[in-house]
Amino acid sequence: MKDSRDIIIRPIITERGTEEMGEGKYIFEVSIDANKPVVKRAVEDLFKVKVVKVNTIVVRGKRRGFGRFSGMRKDWKKAIITLREGDSIPLFEGV
């Protein structure tokens, strides 16, 4: 089993994400092979909060080109975490 720090890669801070923080929802990029129970356990271990719900989305990589060379960006997984009312993640405070 992977360490919790290997599951949660980085927080996703966007305009929509900051609006959802008021509703107790936080967005993270997670490992592509992580499932919902693993993501839930990782967030609870790292931030000492109670997770109510986890939604995951696989974001497909875009085609990119540079001159005559073309390629693809890698696929990645996004997780939207809903916390128990009253809980918050201090990492996102002040954003």
Short mmCIF file of C-alpha atoms in Angstrom, two decimals:
data_model
loop_
_atom_site.label_atom_id
_atom_site.label_comp_id
_atom_site.label_asym_id
_atom_site.label_seq_id
_atom_site.Cartn_x
_atom_site.Cartn_y
_atom_site.Cartn_z
CA MET A 1 0.00 0.00 0.00
CA LYS A 2 1.22 3.50 -0.84
CA ASP A 3 1.86 6.22 1.69
CA SER A 4 -0.81 8.94 2.02
CA ARG A 5 1.62 11.50 0.64
CA ASP A 6 1.98 9.40 -2.53
CA ILE A 7 -1.81 9.32 -3.05
CA ILE A 8 -2.47 13.08 -2.74
CA ILE A 9 -0.27 14.81 -5.33
CA ARG A 10 -1.31 18.47 -5.08
CA PRO A 11 -4.29 20.71 -4.34
CA ILE A 12 -6.14 22.19 -7.32
CA ILE A 13 -6.79 25.88 -6.68
CA THR A 14 -9.20 27.39 -9.20
CA GLU A 15 -11.95 29.98 -9.09
CA ARG A 16 -14.63 27.29 -8.94
CA GLY A 17 -12.67 25.39 -6.30
CA THR A 18 -12.39 28.39 -4.01
CA GLU A 19 -16.16 28.96 -4.25
CA GLU A 20 -16.80 25.32 -3.27
CA MET A 21 -14.58 25.62 -0.21
CA GLY A 22 -17.45 27.49 1.45
CA GLU A 23 -19.53 24.32 1.02
CA GLY A 24 -16.78 22.13 2.53
CA LYS A 25 -15.52 20.76 -0.82
CA TYR A 26 -11.82 20.59 -1.66
CA ILE A 27 -10.20 19.51 -4.94
CA PHE A 28 -6.96 17.52 -5.23
CA GLU A 29 -4.95 15.85 -7.95
CA VAL A 30 -4.52 12.24 -6.85
CA SER A 31 -2.64 9.19 -8.07
CA ILE A 32 -4.19 7.75 -11.24
CA ASP A 33 -4.57 4.29 -9.68
CA ALA A 34 -6.12 5.50 -6.39
CA ASN A 35 -9.75 4.56 -5.73
CA LYS A 36 -12.28 6.38 -3.54
CA PRO A 37 -11.65 4.52 -0.25
CA VAL A 38 -7.88 5.01 -0.60
CA VAL A 39 -8.30 8.74 -1.31
CA LYS A 40 -10.65 9.10 1.67
CA ARG A 41 -8.19 7.38 4.01
CA ALA A 42 -5.28 9.49 2.70
CA VAL A 43 -7.10 12.81 3.23
CA GLU A 44 -8.23 11.78 6.72
CA ASP A 45 -4.66 10.73 7.64
CA LEU A 46 -2.92 13.82 6.26
CA PHE A 47 -5.31 16.56 7.38
CA LYS A 48 -7.02 14.99 10.45
CA VAL A 49 -10.55 15.69 9.14
CA LYS A 50 -13.66 13.55 8.57
CA VAL A 51 -14.47 12.92 4.89
CA VAL A 52 -18.16 12.48 4.05
CA LYS A 53 -17.96 11.96 0.29
CA VAL A 54 -15.37 11.46 -2.47
CA ASN A 55 -15.98 12.04 -6.19
CA THR A 56 -13.25 11.14 -8.69
CA ILE A 57 -12.79 12.16 -12.31
CA VAL A 58 -10.15 10.99 -14.80
CA VAL A 59 -9.05 14.00 -16.86
CA ARG A 60 -7.85 12.91 -20.30
CA GLY A 61 -4.59 14.41 -21.58
CA LYS A 62 -4.75 16.95 -24.40
CA ARG A 63 -3.03 16.66 -27.77
CA ARG A 64 -0.13 19.06 -27.95
CA GLY A 65 2.08 19.99 -30.86
CA PHE A 66 5.24 21.95 -31.37
CA GLY A 67 6.10 22.51 -35.00
CA ARG A 68 6.14 19.16 -36.75
CA PHE A 69 6.30 17.24 -33.46
CA SER A 70 3.12 16.21 -31.71
CA GLY A 71 2.31 14.34 -28.56
CA MET A 72 -0.10 13.94 -25.69
CA ARG A 73 -0.15 15.25 -22.16
CA LYS A 74 -0.58 12.55 -19.56
CA ASP A 75 -3.98 11.58 -18.10
CA TRP A 76 -4.52 12.53 -14.45
CA LYS A 77 -7.14 11.98 -11.77
CA LYS A 78 -8.99 14.68 -9.85
CA ALA A 79 -10.79 14.07 -6.56
CA ILE A 80 -13.47 16.32 -5.05
CA ILE A 81 -13.56 15.78 -1.30
CA THR A 82 -16.59 16.76 0.79
CA LEU A 83 -15.84 17.23 4.50
CA ARG A 84 -18.07 16.99 7.54
CA GLU A 85 -19.71 20.28 8.45
CA GLY A 86 -17.40 22.35 10.61
CA ASP A 87 -14.19 20.71 9.34
CA SER A 88 -11.74 22.55 7.10
CA ILE A 89 -8.27 22.05 5.67
CA PRO A 90 -5.90 24.83 6.85
CA LEU A 91 -3.76 24.46 3.69
CA PHE A 92 -6.48 26.27 1.72
CA GLU A 93 -7.19 29.08 4.20
CA GLY A 94 -6.54 32.57 2.89
CA VAL A 95 -6.80 31.59 -0.78
#
